[in-house]
Amino acid sequence: MIVGTAGHIDHGKTTLVRALTGVDTDRLQEEKKRGISIELGYAYTPLANGEVLGFIDVPGHERLVHTMVAGATGIDFGLLIVAADDGVMPQTREHMAVLELLGLREGAIVLSKADRADEQRIAQVRSEVAALVQSTFLQDAPVFVVDAVSSGAPGVEPLRRHLHERAMQSAVQGREGYFRQAIDRVFTLQGHGTIVTGTVHGGLLDLDGPLPDLRLMPQGRPVRVRSIHAQNRPARQAVAGQRCALNLGGVDVQDISRGDWLADARCFVPSARIDVELTLLDKADGPLRAWSPWHVHLGAAHLTAHAVPLVGEALQPGQTGKVQLVFERAICTVTGERFILRNAQARETVGGGIVLDPGAPDRKRRSAGRLAWLDALAGWARGGDLAGLLDQAPYGLEESALLRLAGGRADRLAPPPRARWHEPARPQGERILLSDARLEALCAQVENTALDFHERNPDEPGLSPSRLRRMAAPTMPDAVWQLVCEQLLAQGRLVRQGAWLHRPGHRVALTAEDAALAEELLPRIEAGGFDPPWMRDLARELGEPEERVRALLRRLVRQGELFQIVHDLFYHRDQTARLALVVAELDAGKGVSAAQFRDATGLGRKRAIQILEFFDRIGYTRRLRDRHVLRGEAWPDKPETNLKADLP
């Protein structure tokens, strides 16, 4: 358990920690000279069960509240200290507000310097403190009257017993999930190298087991852990809830700052925008308006951000609402993380709350769907299940995104009733959790789009997969699109014929005369390979009017037998699929140039460019400067079928 002190300057926090542990947390010469804490101090004392109780001693000075907030992040037990002679002071109130905003649920109250006050004064201060903590997590907390400097330190022993009992009764934090540690100190130790210290917020790091891919975040720089000190003792493990010092390799001191994270690479996706639920305190000077500047304390970081209310034009003092915080650089956080807000001058704590979406968008942030998703995230952050999230996820949830939301805890990802995991269609893909109702709604959306198309275009044989996707759900992820199409085909609600998808029973038939002419045209076009005859040459060879041949060739395009590359030049579908395979083989993730395609097909430069532009036009490739890059929307079966199916 980690105990954090809180209280006004010179109210005896450091003296009390020394009386409880025997450790002087004022380690700087300036601190000893002035008699006040400037930096965070740490002390540890053993427990009867072999564990260690840790203390974080924070500064009480008004100008050092930012340091206090860094220390308060990650503590389990708040110890509010009020001097019996002074009573409740300004920083007492501010520290109390910080503890409450950080979501602490357990603590105790200490009336220090009892030697400086009589019984009447102590009773008066008790009343002041009771009024301060009313309706907070300390409302029913025990009160200890302590004299930490007199002989025998009256009152210290009962407090020590209480803290030890609470520490041994406190639940051990879960060791499952992604490891992440907030860095609040970094220094060099001679003979060892770079050392970082901080509270472990999640997971387990075991030097004797398989090590995760650890990164210094948000930089994303790989690091190696050489050794661990947990709760001031050598250890082989760093566990959630502990204060740990890690000896790092592969990184220099100057590359690390307070507020950085040491974390599993899967834990964070850095972002300069986060959506939060923010409570603005009654004492705030005024409302929070769009793009107003604020100081934000998140983890061990002190950041500046501009705030944008997501509901209404402003958030008034005393209100709670959804807000987007926009930072100057990318930061790292997770859903459910607590933060503190201070005013633009960084002189006063004015609010705080929890992170909802650590990777917020910059567009459509106020849409109804977006706000409903944030409501679902708020429920999840307070211990809700996956059902609420799935209800607001239009395309389901990918496994990696859900694991980030759960902090890597797979035990939180059990599907709710009437929802299930769907395996990826591609080897590199990942599972998707989708409710049965949502999958059916997506299938119906695509099916109805195909039906509407048939009603408006009875002469058309159907739609290519890429065109149907653009019409029905252009933002649908690839994996979900493949799942929906497979479901529709398996249930017989759509039929695939050559290059087309269509509703069952939909047919486009040729007249007997046109069918006979088509039997003459198609073999000649296919025999032309990559250089088929032009329409006028076909009409002359068969003795048919050009207008009739042109009209029939276009009908054959609609039936999927041919593809029109340019005016009056038609390619057989099998030859087009072969050309598409050439593009796929040449692409290698870097795109295809006209020269490469020309050399591979033996065509002239002009024809090569015409074919590549055709592939761009139908959505099989896209133009990127002087190259043509695959869009990656092929079907997940044989490559030849992939390419043929993706062509309209």
XYZ file of C-alpha atoms in Angstrom:
648
model
C 0.000 0.000 0.000
C 1.209 3.527 -0.789
C 0.290 6.276 1.713
C 0.368 9.876 0.514
C 0.554 12.861 2.838
C -1.484 15.997 2.168
C -1.681 19.305 3.952
C -0.556 22.923 4.244
C 3.098 23.940 4.364
C 4.790 23.469 7.756
C 1.951 21.344 9.183
C 4.358 18.540 10.088
C 4.008 16.097 7.187
C 7.709 15.284 6.921
C 8.134 15.108 10.697
C 5.225 12.686 10.958
C 6.630 10.422 8.221
C 9.982 10.405 10.026
C 8.264 9.425 13.290
C 6.381 6.602 11.523
C 9.312 5.207 9.511
C 12.566 6.628 10.863
C 13.316 8.071 7.416
C 13.908 11.769 6.742
C 12.316 12.410 3.335
C 13.881 15.884 3.022
C 16.901 14.755 1.003
C 17.918 18.074 -0.616
C 20.251 20.545 1.117
C 17.854 23.387 0.322
C 14.996 21.463 1.950
C 16.955 20.976 5.164
C 18.091 24.613 5.153
C 14.577 26.026 4.723
C 12.724 23.356 6.696
C 10.188 22.658 3.946
C 9.759 19.952 1.326
C 10.485 21.036 -2.242
C 10.557 17.686 -4.038
C 8.672 14.477 -3.450
C 10.071 12.402 -0.591
C 9.784 8.664 -0.115
C 9.983 6.415 2.948
C 9.319 2.732 3.555
C 8.656 0.567 6.600
C 8.295 -3.239 6.830
C 5.017 -4.946 7.687
C 4.485 -8.052 9.780
C 3.492 -10.086 6.710
C 6.798 -9.378 4.970
C 5.390 -6.686 2.674
C 6.470 -3.037 2.709
C 4.362 0.037 3.471
C 5.401 3.032 1.371
C 4.971 6.744 2.089
C 5.061 9.655 -0.362
C 5.735 12.970 1.382
C 4.569 15.886 -0.763
C 5.322 19.621 -0.566
C 2.655 21.815 0.987
C 3.777 25.144 -0.464
C 1.313 26.886 -2.777
C 3.851 27.122 -5.592
C 4.676 23.414 -5.355
C 1.176 21.971 -5.647
C 2.147 20.602 -9.083
C 4.732 18.452 -7.286
C 2.103 17.375 -4.779
C -0.184 16.258 -7.608
C 2.617 14.196 -9.176
C 3.037 12.421 -5.841
C -0.665 11.924 -5.231
C -1.115 10.082 -8.525
C -0.949 6.376 -7.746
C -1.378 6.492 -3.977
C -3.799 4.118 -2.269
C -4.358 5.840 1.064
C -4.626 9.580 1.748
C -3.318 10.993 5.017
C -4.701 14.513 5.526
C -2.525 16.382 8.040
C -3.730 19.550 9.774
C -1.688 21.378 12.418
C -3.657 21.791 15.638
C -2.372 25.339 16.138
C -3.063 26.612 12.583
C -6.188 24.645 11.689
C -7.466 24.350 8.121
C -5.399 26.516 5.736
C -5.572 27.276 1.983
C -3.338 24.374 0.899
C -5.239 22.043 3.214
C -8.331 22.740 1.130
C -6.503 22.448 -2.172
C -4.779 19.196 -1.234
C -8.118 17.803 -0.060
C -9.693 18.734 -3.392
C -6.837 17.006 -5.247
C -7.267 13.773 -3.266
C -11.005 13.792 -3.917
C -10.597 14.500 -7.639
C -8.064 11.686 -7.942
C -10.736 9.262 -6.794
C -9.232 8.083 -3.502
C -11.567 5.970 -1.419
C -9.616 5.369 1.795
C -7.676 7.543 4.212
C -7.270 9.015 7.674
C -6.987 12.459 9.304
C -4.103 13.554 11.532
C -4.198 16.596 13.819
C -0.469 17.250 14.161
C 1.508 19.486 16.543
C -0.810 18.617 19.432
C 1.852 19.983 21.809
C 1.076 23.495 20.532
C -2.670 23.501 21.276
C -4.921 22.946 24.243
C -7.997 20.707 24.295
C -10.337 23.544 23.346
C -8.264 24.435 20.284
C -7.998 20.799 19.217
C -11.789 20.449 19.470
C -12.193 23.582 17.364
C -9.845 22.250 14.681
C -11.707 18.927 14.727
C -14.877 20.823 13.840
C -13.108 22.713 11.032
C -11.761 19.479 9.549
C -15.146 17.744 9.853
C -16.740 20.562 7.859
C -13.961 20.339 5.247
C -14.274 16.593 4.659
C -18.059 16.404 4.749
C -19.379 14.467 1.710
C -15.844 13.333 0.777
C -14.127 9.966 1.104
C -12.727 11.149 4.465
C -16.141 11.929 5.965
C -16.088 8.859 8.234
C -12.315 8.472 8.416
C -10.622 8.052 11.845
C -8.951 11.118 13.395
C -5.595 10.818 15.190
C -4.235 13.565 17.445
C -0.447 13.366 17.228
C 2.614 15.018 18.734
C 5.513 13.739 16.629
C 8.323 15.726 18.310
C 7.791 15.284 22.040
C 9.302 12.409 23.997
C 7.473 9.190 23.189
C 5.690 10.832 20.226
C 2.176 10.704 21.705
C -0.451 9.496 19.219
C 2.052 8.159 16.662
C 1.784 4.515 17.720
C -2.037 4.256 17.298
C -1.655 5.823 13.860
C 1.140 3.417 12.954
C -0.966 0.419 14.023
C -3.916 1.649 11.998
C -1.818 2.140 8.860
C -0.184 -1.277 9.219
C -3.558 -2.967 9.715
C -5.038 -1.249 6.683
C -1.984 -2.119 4.578
C -2.173 -5.814 5.473
C -5.932 -5.874 4.826
C -5.755 -3.991 1.541
C -6.434 -6.053 -1.538
C -3.415 -6.877 -3.658
C -3.743 -5.085 -6.969
C -4.167 -7.301 -9.986
C -0.972 -8.317 -11.716
C -2.720 -9.085 -14.996
C -2.519 -6.796 -17.973
C 0.013 -4.490 -19.550
C 2.853 -3.158 -17.425
C 3.003 0.633 -17.119
C 4.932 2.830 -14.726
C 4.655 6.615 -14.426
C 8.133 8.145 -14.195
C 8.458 10.903 -11.590
C 12.248 10.875 -11.092
C 15.200 10.121 -13.363
C 18.886 10.203 -12.412
C 22.223 8.502 -12.933
C 23.718 6.206 -10.299
C 27.457 5.714 -10.557
C 28.284 2.198 -11.662
C 24.701 1.464 -12.680
C 23.624 4.046 -15.231
C 20.125 5.415 -15.798
C 17.581 4.998 -12.986
C 13.882 5.876 -13.186
C 11.455 5.780 -10.285
C 7.687 5.948 -10.063
C 4.496 4.139 -9.166
C 3.514 1.073 -11.175
C -0.051 1.682 -12.363
C -0.685 -1.710 -13.899
C 0.643 -5.146 -14.719
C 3.701 -7.109 -13.698
C 7.318 -6.926 -14.836
C 9.155 -10.167 -14.010
C 12.878 -10.345 -14.783
C 12.738 -14.132 -14.459
C 9.876 -14.565 -16.914
C 9.154 -13.563 -20.508
C 9.746 -9.828 -20.802
C 7.297 -7.620 -22.713
C 8.352 -5.212 -25.423
C 9.013 -2.274 -23.091
C 9.018 1.248 -24.492
C 9.745 4.701 -23.183
C 6.508 6.505 -24.034
C 5.344 8.644 -25.760
C 8.668 8.507 -27.626
C 8.183 4.813 -28.412
C 11.855 4.110 -27.722
C 12.735 0.489 -26.790
C 14.406 0.075 -23.383
C 15.875 -2.782 -21.380
C 15.457 -3.282 -17.618
C 18.640 -4.458 -15.899
C 17.440 -4.551 -12.295
C 14.531 -3.576 -10.027
C 14.153 -2.043 -6.572
C 10.556 -2.394 -5.359
C 9.488 -0.531 -2.205
C 13.181 0.280 -1.582
C 14.333 -3.373 -1.692
C 16.077 -5.380 -4.453
C 13.479 -7.414 -6.312
C 12.958 -9.510 -9.405
C 9.452 -8.193 -9.981
C 7.730 -4.814 -10.263
C 4.022 -5.090 -9.502
C 1.006 -2.773 -9.790
C 0.665 -0.621 -6.664
C 4.372 -0.576 -5.834
C 6.856 2.244 -6.001
C 9.775 0.960 -8.032
C 13.194 2.075 -9.194
C 14.281 0.504 -12.484
C 17.827 0.427 -13.830
C 17.481 0.925 -17.586
C 19.742 0.090 -20.493
C 19.571 1.522 -23.986
C 18.539 5.030 -22.927
C 20.265 8.099 -21.470
C 19.063 10.367 -18.677
C 18.642 13.317 -21.033
C 16.165 11.297 -23.117
C 13.737 10.878 -20.195
C 11.546 13.459 -18.453
C 9.194 13.410 -15.482
C 5.797 12.458 -16.791
C 7.071 9.905 -19.306
C 5.909 6.304 -19.062
C 7.741 3.009 -19.089
C 5.184 0.656 -20.575
C 4.351 -2.371 -22.660
C 4.364 -1.297 -26.315
C 0.709 -2.395 -26.657
C -0.479 -0.209 -23.787
C -0.587 3.245 -25.391
C -1.330 4.960 -28.685
C 0.088 8.498 -28.291
C -2.331 11.300 -29.138
C -2.461 15.074 -28.804
C -6.226 14.948 -28.100
C -8.085 13.219 -25.297
C -11.777 13.298 -24.384
C -12.485 13.486 -20.652
C -15.256 13.779 -18.115
C -14.395 16.913 -16.164
C -15.751 18.282 -12.905
C -15.186 22.025 -12.504
C -15.052 22.997 -8.835
C -17.377 25.633 -7.385
C -14.388 27.823 -6.535
C -13.270 28.128 -10.180
C -12.924 31.768 -11.258
C -15.230 31.339 -14.221
C -16.588 28.914 -16.797
C -14.499 26.695 -19.028
C -14.931 27.988 -22.577
C -13.764 26.759 -25.966
C -9.987 26.841 -26.440
C -9.323 28.238 -22.987
C -5.810 27.357 -21.694
C -5.305 25.168 -18.612
C -2.634 23.260 -16.740
C -3.236 19.514 -16.643
C -1.654 17.014 -14.238
C -1.911 13.492 -15.606
C 0.067 10.591 -14.187
C 3.354 12.193 -13.197
C 3.196 14.738 -16.052
C 2.538 18.467 -15.855
C 1.127 19.581 -19.211
C -0.628 22.542 -20.796
C -3.726 22.119 -22.927
C -6.612 23.954 -24.516
C -10.068 22.752 -23.529
C -13.125 22.409 -25.788
C -16.536 21.690 -24.175
C -18.302 18.922 -26.089
C -21.807 19.813 -24.866
C -22.864 23.450 -24.850
C -20.664 26.501 -25.211
C -19.155 26.411 -21.722
C -18.821 24.316 -18.569
C -19.880 26.322 -15.520
C -18.281 26.113 -12.025
C -19.806 23.219 -10.102
C -20.793 21.328 -13.265
C -19.542 18.035 -14.676
C -19.372 17.554 -18.427
C -17.511 16.115 -21.378
C -14.517 18.096 -22.607
C -11.784 17.583 -25.172
C -8.254 18.516 -24.084
C -5.880 19.441 -26.908
C -2.177 19.309 -26.035
C 0.833 20.816 -27.766
C 2.339 17.364 -28.333
C 1.289 13.738 -28.256
C 0.852 12.274 -24.769
C -0.006 8.851 -23.341
C -2.891 7.916 -21.088
C -5.600 5.262 -20.742
C -9.358 5.190 -20.262
C -10.191 5.640 -16.582
C -7.002 7.549 -15.701
C -7.559 10.421 -13.243
C -6.288 13.939 -13.870
C -6.205 17.357 -12.177
C -6.930 20.715 -13.800
C -5.350 23.975 -12.627
C -6.014 27.482 -13.914
C -4.034 29.241 -16.634
C -1.647 30.760 -14.078
C -1.149 27.312 -12.421
C -1.993 28.912 -9.056
C -5.177 27.088 -8.141
C -6.724 23.654 -8.555
C -10.051 24.206 -10.314
C -11.172 20.739 -11.366
C -10.377 17.203 -12.399
C -11.908 14.043 -13.693
C -11.290 10.862 -15.667
C -10.004 10.148 -19.156
C -12.644 8.655 -21.453
C -10.993 8.379 -24.872
C -7.182 8.671 -24.966
C -7.183 8.979 -28.762
C -9.941 11.492 -29.508
C -10.711 12.711 -33.048
C -10.464 16.328 -34.150
C -13.583 16.142 -36.355
C -17.211 15.386 -35.468
C -16.264 15.424 -31.795
C -19.724 16.769 -30.835
C -21.831 14.398 -32.935
C -24.569 12.398 -31.221
C -22.836 9.131 -32.009
C -19.573 10.399 -30.585
C -21.173 11.555 -27.338
C -22.992 8.227 -26.978
C -19.636 6.440 -27.368
C -18.147 8.624 -24.621
C -21.082 7.725 -22.352
C -20.303 4.065 -22.986
C -16.622 4.648 -22.170
C -17.599 6.392 -18.931
C -19.626 3.333 -17.934
C -16.723 1.034 -18.793
C -14.271 3.185 -16.787
C -16.510 2.749 -13.717
C -16.470 -1.026 -13.977
C -19.134 -1.640 -16.621
C -19.134 -4.599 -18.990
C -18.663 -4.876 -22.742
C -22.371 -4.765 -23.570
C -22.530 -0.974 -23.248
C -19.486 -0.520 -25.479
C -20.777 -2.890 -28.160
C -24.101 -1.065 -28.275
C -22.261 2.085 -29.368
C -19.620 0.509 -31.636
C -21.020 0.684 -35.199
C -18.500 -1.818 -36.552
C -17.726 -3.853 -33.451
C -14.435 -3.737 -31.574
C -11.075 -5.136 -32.601
C -9.203 -7.225 -30.056
C -6.162 -4.910 -29.822
C -8.356 -1.872 -29.110
C -10.324 -3.766 -26.470
C -7.139 -4.991 -24.789
C -5.906 -1.397 -24.569
C -9.215 -0.393 -22.995
C -8.877 -3.243 -20.500
C -5.234 -2.483 -19.772
C -4.282 -5.833 -21.283
C -6.600 -7.815 -18.993
C -8.054 -10.566 -21.161
C -10.365 -11.605 -18.303
C -12.461 -8.497 -18.948
C -13.115 -9.448 -22.567
C -15.620 -12.269 -22.120
C -18.363 -11.675 -24.733
C -21.707 -10.550 -23.305
C -24.876 -12.481 -24.221
C -25.750 -12.474 -27.936
C -22.268 -11.337 -28.980
C -19.257 -13.320 -30.121
C -15.711 -13.117 -31.388
C -15.233 -13.453 -35.137
C -11.941 -14.858 -36.375
C -9.958 -12.827 -38.937
C -10.392 -13.601 -42.614
C -6.710 -12.871 -43.265
C -3.674 -14.341 -41.472
C -2.470 -10.890 -40.378
C -5.907 -9.802 -39.209
C -7.282 -9.785 -35.689
C -10.458 -10.954 -34.028
C -13.497 -8.700 -33.874
C -16.107 -8.702 -31.130
C -19.520 -7.984 -32.617
C -23.020 -8.354 -31.259
C -25.369 -10.545 -33.270
C -27.806 -7.645 -33.604
C -25.113 -5.299 -34.936
C -23.880 -7.859 -37.466
C -27.430 -8.416 -38.709
C -27.955 -4.644 -39.007
C -24.790 -4.314 -41.104
C -25.813 -7.223 -43.307
C -29.261 -5.708 -43.833
C -27.680 -2.350 -44.700
C -25.533 -3.912 -47.441
C -28.357 -6.159 -48.689
C -30.767 -3.225 -48.975
C -28.169 -1.193 -50.865
C -27.884 -3.979 -53.446
C -31.681 -4.215 -53.695
C -32.039 -0.451 -54.233
C -29.376 -0.603 -56.938
C -31.251 -3.367 -58.810
C -34.473 -1.364 -58.682
C -32.777 1.725 -60.113
C -30.600 -0.155 -62.610
C -32.470 -3.250 -63.822
C -30.094 -3.617 -66.779
C -27.031 -3.863 -64.554
C -25.935 -7.391 -63.545
C -24.844 -6.288 -60.065
C -22.176 -4.434 -58.164
C -18.496 -5.093 -57.667
C -17.534 -5.636 -54.002
C -15.578 -2.371 -53.911
C -18.421 -0.361 -55.428
C -21.012 -1.944 -53.133
C -18.827 -1.101 -50.148
C -18.462 2.535 -51.212
C -22.238 2.815 -51.603
C -23.290 0.935 -48.449
C -20.607 1.639 -45.828
C -17.545 3.562 -47.044
C -16.043 3.793 -43.526
C -16.480 0.113 -42.671
C -13.126 -1.484 -41.761
C -11.762 -4.144 -44.128
C -12.145 -6.985 -41.641
C -15.784 -6.152 -40.906
C -16.571 -5.754 -44.603
C -15.199 -9.210 -45.351
C -17.178 -10.661 -42.444
C -20.430 -9.065 -43.666
C -19.914 -10.248 -47.237
C -19.110 -13.787 -46.122
C -22.246 -13.802 -43.953
C -24.466 -12.585 -46.802
C -23.034 -15.098 -49.267
C -23.244 -17.985 -46.785
C -26.902 -17.193 -46.051
C -27.740 -16.836 -49.753
C -28.859 -13.246 -49.350
C -26.322 -12.168 -51.980
C -24.944 -14.195 -54.875
C -21.545 -13.807 -56.430
C -21.339 -14.276 -60.199
C -18.011 -13.497 -61.800
C -17.085 -9.974 -60.857
C -20.492 -9.085 -59.477
C -22.535 -9.340 -56.304
C -26.300 -9.320 -56.741
C -29.520 -10.381 -55.069
C -30.702 -13.954 -55.766
C -32.959 -14.182 -58.788
C -31.635 -11.014 -60.424
C -30.795 -11.692 -64.088
C -29.951 -9.612 -67.160
C -30.547 -11.650 -70.328
C -29.547 -11.011 -73.934
C -31.851 -11.509 -76.920
C -31.159 -14.512 -79.116
C -29.577 -12.304 -81.805
C -27.343 -10.507 -79.283
C -26.365 -13.789 -77.602
C -25.274 -15.183 -80.995
C -23.208 -12.093 -81.740
C -21.676 -12.192 -78.242
C -20.508 -15.765 -78.917
C -18.594 -14.383 -81.886
C -17.170 -11.357 -80.078
C -16.002 -12.803 -76.748
C -13.565 -15.432 -78.117
C -11.952 -12.865 -80.414
C -11.474 -10.392 -77.556
C -10.063 -13.078 -75.241
C -7.695 -14.324 -77.948
C -6.309 -10.781 -78.175
C -4.779 -11.223 -74.717
C -3.280 -8.017 -73.387
C -3.812 -6.290 -76.764
C -7.387 -7.065 -77.905
C -8.858 -5.713 -81.157
C -10.602 -2.340 -81.134
C -14.372 -2.202 -81.494
C -14.250 -0.901 -85.090
C -11.989 -3.797 -86.143
C -14.404 -6.308 -84.611
C -17.385 -4.690 -86.373
C -15.582 -4.731 -89.735
C -14.479 -8.365 -89.311
C -18.010 -9.537 -88.490
C -19.766 -7.222 -90.959
C -21.883 -5.616 -88.254
C -22.738 -1.919 -87.732
C -20.400 -0.235 -85.271
C -23.270 1.132 -83.191
C -24.743 -2.357 -82.671
C -21.364 -3.854 -81.706
C -20.569 -0.966 -79.382
C -23.956 -1.240 -77.604
C -23.569 -5.035 -77.176
C -20.030 -4.722 -75.846
C -21.247 -2.238 -73.252
C -24.019 -4.651 -72.203
C -21.391 -7.348 -71.827
C -19.451 -4.953 -69.592
C -22.527 -4.622 -67.373
C -22.771 -8.411 -67.236
C -19.162 -8.703 -66.107
C -17.860 -10.439 -69.244
C -15.786 -7.468 -70.406
C -14.121 -4.351 -69.036
C -13.926 -1.085 -70.947
C -10.416 0.343 -70.562
C -10.918 3.392 -72.795
C -13.514 4.372 -75.386
C -14.113 1.486 -77.808
C -11.397 -0.733 -76.272
C -12.711 -3.725 -74.305
C -10.758 -6.409 -72.405
C -12.001 -9.897 -71.550
C -12.536 -10.392 -67.821
C -9.975 -13.228 -67.606
C -7.298 -11.115 -69.288
C -8.167 -8.199 -66.999
C -7.720 -10.464 -63.992
C -4.302 -11.506 -65.335
C -3.306 -7.860 -65.690
C -4.475 -7.221 -62.151
C -2.281 -10.100 -60.972
C 0.686 -8.483 -62.698
C -0.010 -5.285 -60.743
C -0.247 -7.226 -57.465
C 3.030 -9.051 -58.115
C 4.860 -5.831 -58.989
C 3.396 -3.782 -56.117
C 5.313 -5.258 -53.135
C 3.833 -2.544 -50.941
C 5.562 0.243 -52.904
C 3.271 0.706 -55.872
C 3.792 0.133 -59.606
C 5.210 2.590 -62.127
C 4.080 2.773 -65.760
C 7.546 1.672 -66.882
C 7.460 -1.431 -64.675
C 3.992 -2.377 -65.912
C 4.978 -1.743 -69.541
C 8.018 -4.002 -69.278
C 6.111 -6.773 -67.478
C 3.253 -6.891 -69.999
C 5.108 -6.124 -73.213
C 2.652 -3.331 -74.027
C 3.470 0.157 -75.164
C 3.756 2.989 -72.657
C 0.475 4.607 -73.713
C -1.522 1.368 -73.317
C 0.187 0.597 -69.994
C -0.830 4.003 -68.645
C -4.417 3.526 -69.873
C -4.732 0.194 -68.052
C -3.205 1.548 -64.821
C -5.548 4.550 -64.914
C -8.463 2.126 -65.395
C -7.412 0.263 -62.239
C -7.257 3.616 -60.393
C -10.695 4.542 -61.691
C -12.389 1.370 -60.493
C -10.730 1.498 -57.054
C -8.380 -1.474 -57.439
C -5.375 0.858 -57.105
C -4.854 4.497 -56.212
C -2.478 7.031 -57.726
C 0.346 8.138 -55.430
C 2.577 10.593 -57.285
C 4.003 8.575 -60.225
C 3.028 5.153 -58.860
C -0.146 3.100 -58.545
C -0.661 1.463 -55.124
C -2.964 -1.466 -54.319
C -5.905 -0.511 -52.116
C -5.935 -3.896 -50.353
C -9.666 -4.630 -50.663
C -9.320 -8.021 -52.404
C -11.336 -11.047 -51.396
C -9.727 -13.472 -48.945
C -9.474 -16.558 -51.154
C -7.377 -17.423 -54.226
C -5.435 -14.429 -55.620
C -6.910 -14.830 -59.090
C -10.414 -14.765 -57.642
C -9.444 -11.873 -55.391
C -8.486 -9.649 -58.240
C -11.300 -10.713 -60.516
C -13.881 -10.138 -57.794
C -12.599 -6.713 -56.906
C -12.935 -5.409 -60.460
C -16.304 -3.810 -61.250
